[in-house]
Amino acid sequence: MSAGGQRVVVLGGGIVGACAALFLRADGHDVTLVDRLPPGAGTSSGNAGVISLGSCMPIATPETLRKLPALLVDPVGPLAIRWAYLPRLLPWLLRVALACRPAQVAATTAALATLLAHADQAHDAVIQRAGLGDLVRRGGWLKVARDQAALLAATAPEREAYERFGIDHTLLADGEPHDLEPALAPELRAGLLMPHNRAVRDPRRYVERIVQAFVRDGGRVVRAEAFDIPPDPGPVALLRTTAGPLSLDHLVIAAGVFSRRFARLAGASVPLEAERGYHVMLEHPEPTLHRPVYFVEHGFLLAPMDQGLRLTGGVELASPTAPPDDRRVRRLVPIARRVLPGLAGRILATWQGCRPSTPDSRPVIGRAPMRPNVWLAFGHQHIGLTLGPLTGRLIADLIAGRAPGIDLAPFRPERRYW
Ligand SMILES: Cc1cc2nc3c(=O)[nH]c(=O)nc-3n(C[C@H](O)[C@H](O)[C@H](O)COP(=O)(O)OP(=O)(O)OC[C@H]3O[C@@H](n4cnc5c(N)ncnc54)[C@H](O)[C@@H]3O)c2cc1C
C-alpha cells in the first residue's frame, strides 16, 4: 500500500464503485463503500459478462438514426420506448441525435478506444488482487451471421474502427463458427472473432468477490440509502444516508444511473438516462457454447454463465424505476432455439437492469466542477463491466494526484455531451 490516509466514501457498489474502493484502499485510504443493495446486485449483476475491448463505437451513429423508425415498430427488435416517458426523455434524445454527427462519432470512437486499450490491464490488476481467475473465461467472443455478406455489412463501421485503432479481430472462414461452437446451427456460416477478449462467468459474483477482497484489505461496507450531500459551497464534508451522516475527505459518486441527482448536488449537470436491458437465463443445452456469441441478424447475445445460458438483447428507453416488462426478451427465446438447436428453451429466470448512458456514449470520469473533493465515475452505458476496473484505477490516481496516463478531457463532467 502507498501512503493515503484520506477518508474516502464511495457511493455505489456496482462494478465501478467496487473497483474504485479496491484501488483506493490499496492506496492506503480509509474507504467506506455505501450501497442500499448488497454489492454487485444492481445493473452489474445481470450483464452479458463480456470484457469487450473492441466496443469503441458509440451507440448513437448516423446508422442508428437511419434505422430508428424501423426499429421502433419491430416487436422483437433491439429498441423499445415507453411512450409515457417521452416528454422526460426528449432533451436527452435530441442530444443523442446531435451526437450522431460524424465528427462527434469519430471523436467518441477515438476516446473510447483509448480507454479500452487500458481496460484489460486494469481487469488483470483486479483479478490478481481479488483472486478472480476462476471467474474468467478465455476464448474471445464471436459474432455470427448466416453468410459473409450479412456479417460484413452489419459489422462494417466497427471493423473500420478495429483497423484504425489496431483492435485484434479475425474474420472466420466459411463454416468455421460451427467448428468453434458445435452447438450453433450449421447454417450460421460466417463469423467475426474477437480472439483476446475474456468473459466473466458470473458478473454478480465478480463484484461480490472484489468487495470481499476490499473488506479483507480493511475496507468498510455500509448498507444504506444515500439521499443528500450538504449544499454549502466548497469541499463536501458529509454524505447523508439512512445509516446516518458519513464524514469524508473525498466522495466518489459511482451510483450508476442514479448518479445524476448526486452529480447535480455537486454542481455537474449530466444528461444521464437509463438504457434499460433484460436477460433471460436458460438451461444449458448439450453441447453448450464455450464463449459469448452475438447473433448479428437478430441483435441478441447468448453468454455461457455458471448458472446457465444468458440471453441478453435490446434497449428499452424508460424511467429507471418503471416496472420491468420482459415480454420482448421472452419473445427472443424461440429465435434462440433456431440458432442453437439443442436449446430446450426453459426459462430459469428473467432480469432487468439500467445501463447508465450519456448522449455521447462516453462515461463521466473526473472531478465535479463546483465541489473539489467530489469525483464522478458513472455513465458507462453498454461497457461498464469492461471499463469498471479502469475507471476505479483512474479515480484512485486522480485522488492520489498521480498522472492517470490517459487523456481524460473527453470524459470530463463539464463537457457538452453532444
Ligand atoms: C442486459 C445488459 C447487458 C450488458 N452486458 C455488458 C457486457 O457484456 N459487458 C460490459 O462491459 N457491460 C455490459 N453491460 C453494461 C454494464 O452492466 C453496466 O455499464 C455496469 O453494470 C454499470 O455499473 P455501475 O457500477 O456504474 O452501476 P450499477 O451496477 O448499477 O451500480 C450502482 C450501484 O449504486 C447503488 N445506488 C444507487 N443509488 C444509490 C443510493 N441513493 N444510495 C445507495 N446506493 C445507491 C445501486 O444500488 C447499485 O448497486 C450490460 C448491461 C445490461 C443491462
Coordinates of C-alpha atoms and ligand atoms in Angstrom, one line a residue:
M1 CA 0.0 0.0 0.0
S2 CA 1.2 3.5 -0.8
A3 CA 0.6 6.4 1.7
G4 CA -3.1 7.6 1.5
G5 CA -4.7 8.3 4.7
Q6 CA -7.8 10.2 3.4
R7 CA -11.3 9.3 4.4
V8 CA -13.0 8.3 1.1
V9 CA -16.7 7.4 0.7
V10 CA -17.6 5.6 -2.5
L11 CA -21.4 5.8 -3.3
G12 CA -22.4 2.7 -5.2
G13 CA -21.2 -0.9 -5.0
G14 CA -21.5 -1.9 -8.7
I15 CA -18.5 -2.9 -10.8
V16 CA -17.4 0.8 -11.0
G17 CA -17.7 1.6 -7.2
A18 CA -16.3 -1.8 -6.1
C19 CA -13.2 -1.3 -8.2
A20 CA -12.7 2.3 -7.1
A21 CA -13.0 1.1 -3.5
L22 CA -10.5 -1.7 -4.1
F23 CA -7.9 0.6 -5.7
L24 CA -8.4 3.4 -3.2
R25 CA -7.9 1.0 -0.3
A26 CA -4.8 -0.2 -2.0
D27 CA -3.5 3.4 -1.8
G28 CA -4.0 3.2 2.0
H29 CA -7.1 5.4 2.3
D30 CA -9.8 4.8 4.9
V31 CA -12.5 3.8 2.5
T32 CA -16.3 3.2 3.0
L33 CA -18.4 1.7 0.3
V34 CA -22.1 2.7 0.6
D35 CA -24.9 0.9 -1.2
R36 CA -28.6 0.3 -0.5
L37 CA -28.3 -3.1 -2.1
P38 CA -25.8 -5.9 -1.5
P39 CA -22.7 -5.2 -3.5
G40 CA -23.0 -6.2 -7.1
A41 CA -26.8 -6.6 -7.0
G42 CA -27.6 -3.6 -9.3
T43 CA -27.1 -3.5 -13.1
S44 CA -23.6 -5.0 -12.7
S45 CA -25.2 -8.4 -11.7
G46 CA -27.1 -9.1 -14.9
N47 CA -24.9 -8.1 -17.8
A48 CA -23.6 -10.4 -20.5
G49 CA -20.2 -10.7 -18.9
V50 CA -18.2 -9.7 -22.0
I51 CA -14.9 -7.8 -21.4
S52 CA -15.4 -6.2 -24.7
L53 CA -12.2 -4.5 -25.7
G54 CA -13.4 -3.6 -29.2
S55 CA -16.7 -1.7 -28.2
C56 CA -15.4 1.7 -29.1
M57 CA -18.3 2.8 -31.3
P58 CA -20.9 5.0 -29.7
I59 CA -24.4 3.8 -29.6
A60 CA -25.6 6.9 -31.5
T61 CA -24.3 6.9 -35.1
P62 CA -25.9 8.1 -38.3
E63 CA -26.8 4.4 -38.9
T64 CA -28.8 4.3 -35.7
L65 CA -30.7 7.4 -36.7
R66 CA -31.4 6.0 -40.2
K67 CA -32.8 2.7 -38.8
L68 CA -34.7 4.3 -35.9
P69 CA -38.3 4.3 -37.4
A70 CA -38.0 0.6 -38.4
L71 CA -36.5 -0.3 -35.0
L72 CA -39.4 1.3 -33.1
V73 CA -42.1 -0.8 -34.8
D74 CA -40.3 -4.2 -34.6
P75 CA -41.8 -6.2 -31.7
V76 CA -38.7 -8.3 -31.3
G77 CA -36.2 -5.6 -32.5
P78 CA -33.4 -4.2 -30.4
L79 CA -35.1 -0.9 -29.4
A80 CA -38.3 -0.2 -27.4
I81 CA -39.5 3.0 -25.9
R82 CA -42.1 3.6 -23.2
W83 CA -44.0 6.5 -24.8
A84 CA -45.3 7.9 -21.5
Y85 CA -41.7 8.7 -20.6
L86 CA -41.0 10.5 -23.9
P87 CA -41.5 14.1 -22.6
R88 CA -38.9 13.5 -19.9
L89 CA -36.6 11.7 -22.4
L90 CA -36.9 14.2 -25.2
P91 CA -33.9 16.6 -24.2
W92 CA -31.7 13.5 -23.9
L93 CA -32.9 12.1 -27.3
L94 CA -32.2 15.4 -29.0
R95 CA -28.7 15.4 -27.7
V96 CA -28.3 11.8 -28.9
A97 CA -29.4 13.0 -32.3
L98 CA -26.7 15.7 -32.2
A99 CA -24.1 13.3 -31.0
C100 CA -24.7 11.2 -34.2
R101 CA -22.9 13.8 -36.3
P102 CA -19.9 12.2 -38.0
A103 CA -17.3 14.4 -36.2
Q104 CA -18.8 13.6 -32.8
V105 CA -18.9 9.9 -33.6
A106 CA -15.3 9.9 -34.7
A107 CA -14.2 11.8 -31.5
T108 CA -16.1 9.4 -29.2
T109 CA -14.8 6.4 -31.0
A110 CA -11.2 7.6 -30.6
A111 CA -11.8 8.5 -26.9
L112 CA -13.4 5.1 -26.1
A113 CA -10.7 3.2 -28.0
T114 CA -8.1 4.9 -25.8
L115 CA -9.9 3.8 -22.6
L116 CA -10.5 0.3 -23.9
A117 CA -6.8 -0.1 -24.8
H118 CA -6.1 0.1 -21.0
A119 CA -9.2 -1.9 -19.8
D120 CA -7.7 -5.4 -19.9
Q121 CA -4.7 -4.5 -17.8
A122 CA -7.0 -3.0 -15.2
H123 CA -9.0 -6.2 -15.1
D124 CA -5.7 -8.1 -14.6
A125 CA -4.9 -5.9 -11.6
V126 CA -8.3 -6.5 -10.1
I127 CA -8.3 -10.3 -10.9
Q128 CA -4.9 -10.6 -9.2
R129 CA -5.7 -8.6 -6.2
A130 CA -9.1 -10.2 -5.6
G131 CA -8.1 -13.7 -6.8
L132 CA -10.8 -13.9 -9.5
G133 CA -9.1 -16.1 -12.1
D134 CA -11.7 -18.9 -11.7
L135 CA -14.5 -16.4 -12.8
V136 CA -12.9 -15.5 -16.1
R137 CA -13.3 -17.4 -19.4
R138 CA -10.8 -17.1 -22.2
G139 CA -11.5 -17.8 -25.9
G140 CA -12.8 -14.5 -27.1
W141 CA -16.3 -13.7 -28.2
L142 CA -17.9 -14.3 -31.5
K143 CA -20.4 -12.5 -33.8
V144 CA -22.2 -14.8 -36.3
A145 CA -24.4 -14.5 -39.3
R146 CA -25.8 -16.7 -42.0
D147 CA -23.4 -15.5 -44.7
Q148 CA -20.4 -13.4 -45.1
A149 CA -22.3 -10.6 -46.9
A150 CA -24.7 -10.1 -44.0
L151 CA -21.8 -10.2 -41.5
L152 CA -19.6 -7.8 -43.4
A153 CA -22.5 -5.3 -43.9
A154 CA -23.6 -5.4 -40.3
T155 CA -20.0 -5.0 -38.9
A156 CA -18.5 -2.6 -41.4
P157 CA -18.3 0.5 -39.2
E158 CA -16.9 -1.4 -36.3
R159 CA -14.3 -3.3 -38.4
E160 CA -13.2 0.0 -39.8
A161 CA -12.6 1.2 -36.2
Y162 CA -10.8 -2.1 -35.3
E163 CA -8.4 -1.4 -38.2
R164 CA -7.9 2.2 -37.3
F165 CA -7.2 1.5 -33.6
G166 CA -5.4 -1.8 -34.0
I167 CA -8.0 -3.8 -32.2
D168 CA -7.5 -7.6 -32.7
H169 CA -10.2 -9.4 -34.7
T170 CA -10.4 -12.3 -37.1
L171 CA -12.8 -12.9 -39.9
L172 CA -13.5 -16.7 -39.8
A173 CA -13.6 -18.9 -42.9
D174 CA -16.9 -20.1 -44.2
G175 CA -18.4 -22.7 -41.8
E176 CA -15.8 -22.1 -39.1
P177 CA -18.2 -20.8 -36.5
H178 CA -19.7 -24.2 -36.3
D179 CA -16.3 -25.8 -35.9
L180 CA -15.6 -23.5 -32.9
E181 CA -19.1 -23.8 -31.5
P182 CA -20.7 -27.1 -32.4
A183 CA -23.9 -26.0 -30.5
L184 CA -24.6 -23.4 -33.3
A185 CA -27.0 -24.1 -36.1
P186 CA -24.7 -25.1 -39.1
E187 CA -26.4 -22.5 -41.4
L188 CA -24.7 -19.8 -39.4
R189 CA -21.6 -19.9 -41.6
A190 CA -20.0 -16.5 -41.1
G191 CA -18.2 -15.3 -38.0
L192 CA -16.1 -12.5 -36.6
L193 CA -14.0 -13.5 -33.6
M194 CA -12.6 -11.1 -31.1
P195 CA -9.9 -13.6 -30.0
H196 CA -8.3 -12.0 -27.0
N197 CA -11.5 -10.8 -25.2
R198 CA -12.3 -12.5 -22.0
A199 CA -15.7 -13.1 -20.4
V200 CA -16.9 -13.2 -16.8
R201 CA -18.7 -16.5 -15.8
D202 CA -20.9 -14.8 -13.2
P203 CA -20.8 -10.9 -13.2
R204 CA -22.5 -10.6 -9.8
R205 CA -20.1 -13.0 -8.1
Y206 CA -17.2 -11.0 -9.8
V207 CA -18.3 -7.8 -8.0
E208 CA -19.0 -9.6 -4.7
R209 CA -15.5 -11.1 -4.7
I210 CA -14.0 -7.7 -5.4
V211 CA -15.9 -6.3 -2.4
Q212 CA -14.8 -9.3 -0.3
A213 CA -11.2 -8.5 -1.2
F214 CA -11.7 -4.8 -0.3
V215 CA -13.1 -5.8 3.1
R216 CA -10.2 -8.2 3.7
D217 CA -7.9 -5.3 2.9
G218 CA -9.5 -3.3 5.7
G219 CA -12.3 -1.5 3.7
R220 CA -15.8 -1.0 5.2
V221 CA -19.2 -1.6 3.6
V222 CA -22.3 0.3 4.8
R223 CA -25.7 -0.9 3.6
A224 CA -27.7 2.3 3.4
E225 CA -29.5 4.6 1.0
A226 CA -27.7 7.9 0.4
F227 CA -30.0 10.8 -0.1
D228 CA -28.1 14.1 0.1
I229 CA -24.9 16.0 0.2
P230 CA -25.0 19.3 2.1
P231 CA -25.5 22.4 -0.1
D232 CA -22.6 24.6 1.3
P233 CA -20.1 25.6 -1.3
G234 CA -16.6 24.3 -1.2
P235 CA -15.5 20.8 -0.3
V236 CA -18.2 18.3 0.7
A237 CA -17.7 17.0 4.3
L238 CA -20.7 14.6 4.6
L239 CA -22.8 12.2 2.7
R240 CA -26.2 11.9 4.3
T241 CA -27.5 8.3 4.4
T242 CA -30.2 6.3 6.1
A243 CA -27.5 4.9 8.4
G244 CA -26.5 8.5 9.4
P245 CA -24.1 11.1 8.0
L246 CA -20.7 9.8 6.8
S247 CA -17.8 12.2 7.3
L248 CA -15.4 12.3 4.4
D249 CA -12.4 14.0 2.7
H250 CA -13.4 12.7 -0.7
L251 CA -16.6 11.4 -2.2
V252 CA -16.8 9.2 -5.3
I253 CA -20.2 9.0 -7.0
A254 CA -20.5 5.7 -8.7
A255 CA -24.2 5.1 -8.3
G256 CA -24.8 4.0 -11.9
V257 CA -28.0 5.5 -13.5
F258 CA -28.9 7.0 -10.1
S259 CA -25.8 9.2 -10.1
R260 CA -27.4 12.1 -11.9
R261 CA -29.0 13.6 -8.8
F262 CA -25.8 13.4 -6.7
A263 CA -23.8 14.9 -9.6
R264 CA -26.2 17.8 -9.7
L265 CA -25.8 18.4 -6.0
A266 CA -22.1 18.6 -6.7
G267 CA -22.6 21.2 -9.4
A268 CA -22.5 18.9 -12.5
S269 CA -25.5 18.8 -14.8
V270 CA -25.0 15.5 -16.6
P271 CA -27.7 14.3 -19.1
L272 CA -27.9 10.7 -17.9
E273 CA -30.7 8.3 -18.8
A274 CA -31.3 4.6 -18.5
E275 CA -30.9 2.3 -21.5
R276 CA -32.7 -0.5 -19.8
G277 CA -31.8 -4.1 -20.6
Y278 CA -33.1 -7.5 -19.9
H279 CA -31.8 -11.0 -19.7
V280 CA -33.3 -14.4 -19.7
M281 CA -31.5 -17.4 -18.1
L282 CA -31.9 -20.6 -20.0
E283 CA -30.8 -24.2 -19.2
H284 CA -27.5 -25.0 -20.9
P285 CA -28.0 -27.2 -24.0
E286 CA -25.7 -30.2 -24.6
P287 CA -23.3 -29.2 -26.1
T288 CA -23.4 -25.6 -24.9
L289 CA -21.4 -22.5 -26.0
H290 CA -17.8 -22.0 -25.0
R291 CA -17.8 -18.3 -25.4
P292 CA -20.4 -15.4 -25.7
V293 CA -22.0 -15.4 -29.2
Y294 CA -23.8 -12.4 -30.7
F295 CA -26.3 -13.1 -33.5
V296 CA -25.9 -10.2 -35.9
E297 CA -29.3 -10.7 -37.8
H298 CA -31.3 -10.9 -34.5
G299 CA -29.5 -8.4 -32.3
F300 CA -29.1 -10.6 -29.2
L301 CA -26.3 -12.4 -27.5
L302 CA -26.0 -15.7 -25.7
A303 CA -23.4 -15.9 -23.0
P304 CA -22.5 -19.1 -21.2
M305 CA -22.6 -18.5 -17.4
D306 CA -22.1 -20.7 -14.4
Q307 CA -25.9 -20.7 -13.8
G308 CA -27.0 -21.3 -17.4
L309 CA -27.0 -19.6 -20.8
R310 CA -27.8 -15.9 -20.5
L311 CA -29.7 -14.3 -23.4
T312 CA -29.4 -10.5 -23.5
G313 CA -30.5 -8.2 -26.1
G314 CA -32.1 -4.8 -26.8
V315 CA -32.6 -1.5 -25.2
E316 CA -35.7 -0.1 -23.6
L317 CA -35.9 3.6 -23.1
A318 CA -37.9 4.2 -19.9
S319 CA -37.7 5.6 -16.4
P320 CA -35.1 3.7 -14.4
T321 CA -37.7 3.0 -11.8
A322 CA -40.5 1.8 -14.1
P323 CA -41.7 -1.8 -13.5
P324 CA -40.0 -4.4 -15.8
D325 CA -41.8 -5.7 -18.9
D326 CA -39.9 -8.8 -20.0
R327 CA -42.3 -9.8 -22.9
R328 CA -39.9 -8.6 -25.6
V329 CA -36.9 -10.5 -24.3
R330 CA -39.1 -13.6 -23.8
R331 CA -40.1 -13.4 -27.5
L332 CA -36.4 -13.9 -28.4
V333 CA -36.3 -17.4 -26.9
P334 CA -37.9 -19.2 -29.8
I335 CA -35.4 -17.4 -32.1
A336 CA -32.6 -18.6 -29.8
R337 CA -33.9 -22.1 -30.2
R338 CA -33.5 -21.8 -34.0
V339 CA -29.8 -20.6 -33.8
L340 CA -29.0 -23.1 -31.1
P341 CA -31.0 -26.2 -32.0
G342 CA -30.2 -28.1 -28.8
L343 CA -31.7 -25.4 -26.6
A344 CA -34.8 -26.6 -24.7
G345 CA -35.8 -23.0 -24.0
R346 CA -36.9 -23.5 -20.4
I347 CA -36.7 -20.1 -18.7
L348 CA -34.9 -20.2 -15.4
A349 CA -35.2 -16.5 -14.6
T350 CA -35.6 -13.1 -16.1
W351 CA -33.9 -9.9 -15.0
Q352 CA -33.9 -6.2 -15.8
G353 CA -31.2 -3.5 -15.3
C354 CA -30.3 0.0 -16.3
R355 CA -27.3 0.9 -18.5
P356 CA -26.3 4.4 -17.3
S357 CA -25.9 6.3 -20.6
T358 CA -24.9 9.8 -21.7
P359 CA -25.9 11.1 -25.1
D360 CA -22.4 10.9 -26.4
S361 CA -21.9 7.3 -25.0
R362 CA -18.8 8.5 -23.0
P363 CA -18.6 7.8 -19.3
V364 CA -18.1 10.6 -16.9
I365 CA -14.8 10.4 -15.1
G366 CA -13.4 13.3 -13.2
R367 CA -13.8 16.0 -10.6
A368 CA -17.1 17.7 -10.0
P369 CA -16.8 21.3 -11.2
M370 CA -18.1 23.1 -8.1
R371 CA -17.0 20.7 -5.3
P372 CA -13.3 19.9 -5.5
N373 CA -13.4 16.8 -3.4
V374 CA -16.3 15.1 -5.3
W375 CA -15.3 12.6 -8.1
L376 CA -17.7 11.4 -10.7
A377 CA -17.5 7.8 -12.0
F378 CA -20.5 6.7 -14.0
G379 CA -22.2 6.6 -17.4
H380 CA -20.5 3.5 -18.7
Q381 CA -23.5 2.5 -20.9
H382 CA -23.1 -0.9 -22.6
I383 CA -19.4 -1.4 -21.5
G384 CA -19.4 -0.8 -17.7
L385 CA -18.2 -4.3 -16.9
T386 CA -15.3 -3.8 -19.3
L387 CA -14.4 -0.3 -18.1
G388 CA -15.2 -0.6 -14.4
P389 CA -11.7 -1.7 -13.2
L390 CA -10.0 1.0 -15.3
T391 CA -12.4 3.7 -14.0
G392 CA -11.7 2.6 -10.5
R393 CA -8.0 2.9 -11.1
L394 CA -8.3 6.3 -12.7
I395 CA -10.3 7.7 -9.8
A396 CA -7.7 6.4 -7.4
D397 CA -5.0 8.1 -9.5
L398 CA -6.8 11.4 -9.5
I399 CA -7.4 11.4 -5.8
A400 CA -3.7 10.5 -5.2
G401 CA -2.7 13.3 -7.5
R402 CA -0.9 10.8 -9.8
A403 CA -0.9 11.3 -13.6
P404 CA -3.5 8.9 -14.9
G405 CA -1.5 8.3 -18.2
I406 CA -4.7 8.7 -20.2
D407 CA -6.2 12.0 -21.5
L408 CA -9.4 12.3 -19.5
A409 CA -10.6 15.5 -21.2
P410 CA -13.2 13.7 -23.4
F411 CA -14.8 12.3 -20.2
R412 CA -14.8 15.5 -18.0
P413 CA -18.1 16.2 -16.3
E414 CA -18.4 19.7 -17.7
R415 CA -18.2 18.7 -21.4
R416 CA -21.1 19.4 -23.8
Y417 CA -22.3 15.8 -24.3
W418 CA -23.3 16.2 -27.9
Ligands
LIG1 C1 -28.5 -6.6 -20.4 C2 -27.2 -5.9 -20.2 C3 -26.1 -6.5 -20.7 C4 -24.8 -5.9 -20.5 N1 -23.7 -6.5 -21.0 C5 -22.5 -6.0 -20.8 C6 -21.3 -6.7 -21.2 O1 -21.3 -7.8 -21.7 N2 -20.1 -6.1 -21.0 C7 -20.0 -4.8 -20.4 O2 -18.9 -4.3 -20.3 N3 -21.1 -4.2 -19.9 C8 -22.3 -4.7 -20.1 N4 -23.4 -4.1 -19.7 C9 -23.3 -2.8 -19.0 C10 -22.9 -2.9 -17.6 O3 -23.6 -3.9 -16.9 C11 -23.1 -1.5 -16.9 O4 -22.5 -0.5 -17.6 C12 -22.5 -1.5 -15.5 O5 -23.0 -2.6 -14.7 C13 -22.7 -0.2 -14.7 O6 -22.1 -0.4 -13.5 P1 -22.2 0.7 -12.4 O7 -21.3 0.3 -11.3 O8 -22.0 2.1 -13.0 O9 -23.7 0.7 -11.9 P2 -24.5 -0.4 -11.0 O10 -24.1 -1.7 -11.2 O11 -26.0 -0.1 -11.3 O12 -24.2 0.1 -9.5 C14 -24.6 1.2 -9.0 C15 -24.9 0.9 -7.5 O13 -25.3 2.2 -6.9 C16 -26.3 1.9 -5.9 N5 -27.1 3.1 -5.6 C17 -27.7 3.9 -6.5 N6 -28.3 4.9 -5.9 C18 -28.0 4.8 -4.5 C19 -28.3 5.5 -3.4 N7 -29.0 6.6 -3.4 N8 -27.9 5.0 -2.2 C20 -27.2 3.9 -2.1 N9 -26.8 3.1 -3.2 C21 -27.2 3.6 -4.4 C22 -27.1 0.8 -6.6 O14 -27.8 0.0 -5.6 C23 -26.1 0.0 -7.3 O15 -25.7 -1.1 -6.6 C24 -24.7 -4.7 -19.8 C25 -25.9 -4.1 -19.3 C26 -27.1 -4.7 -19.5 C27 -28.3 -4.1 -18.8

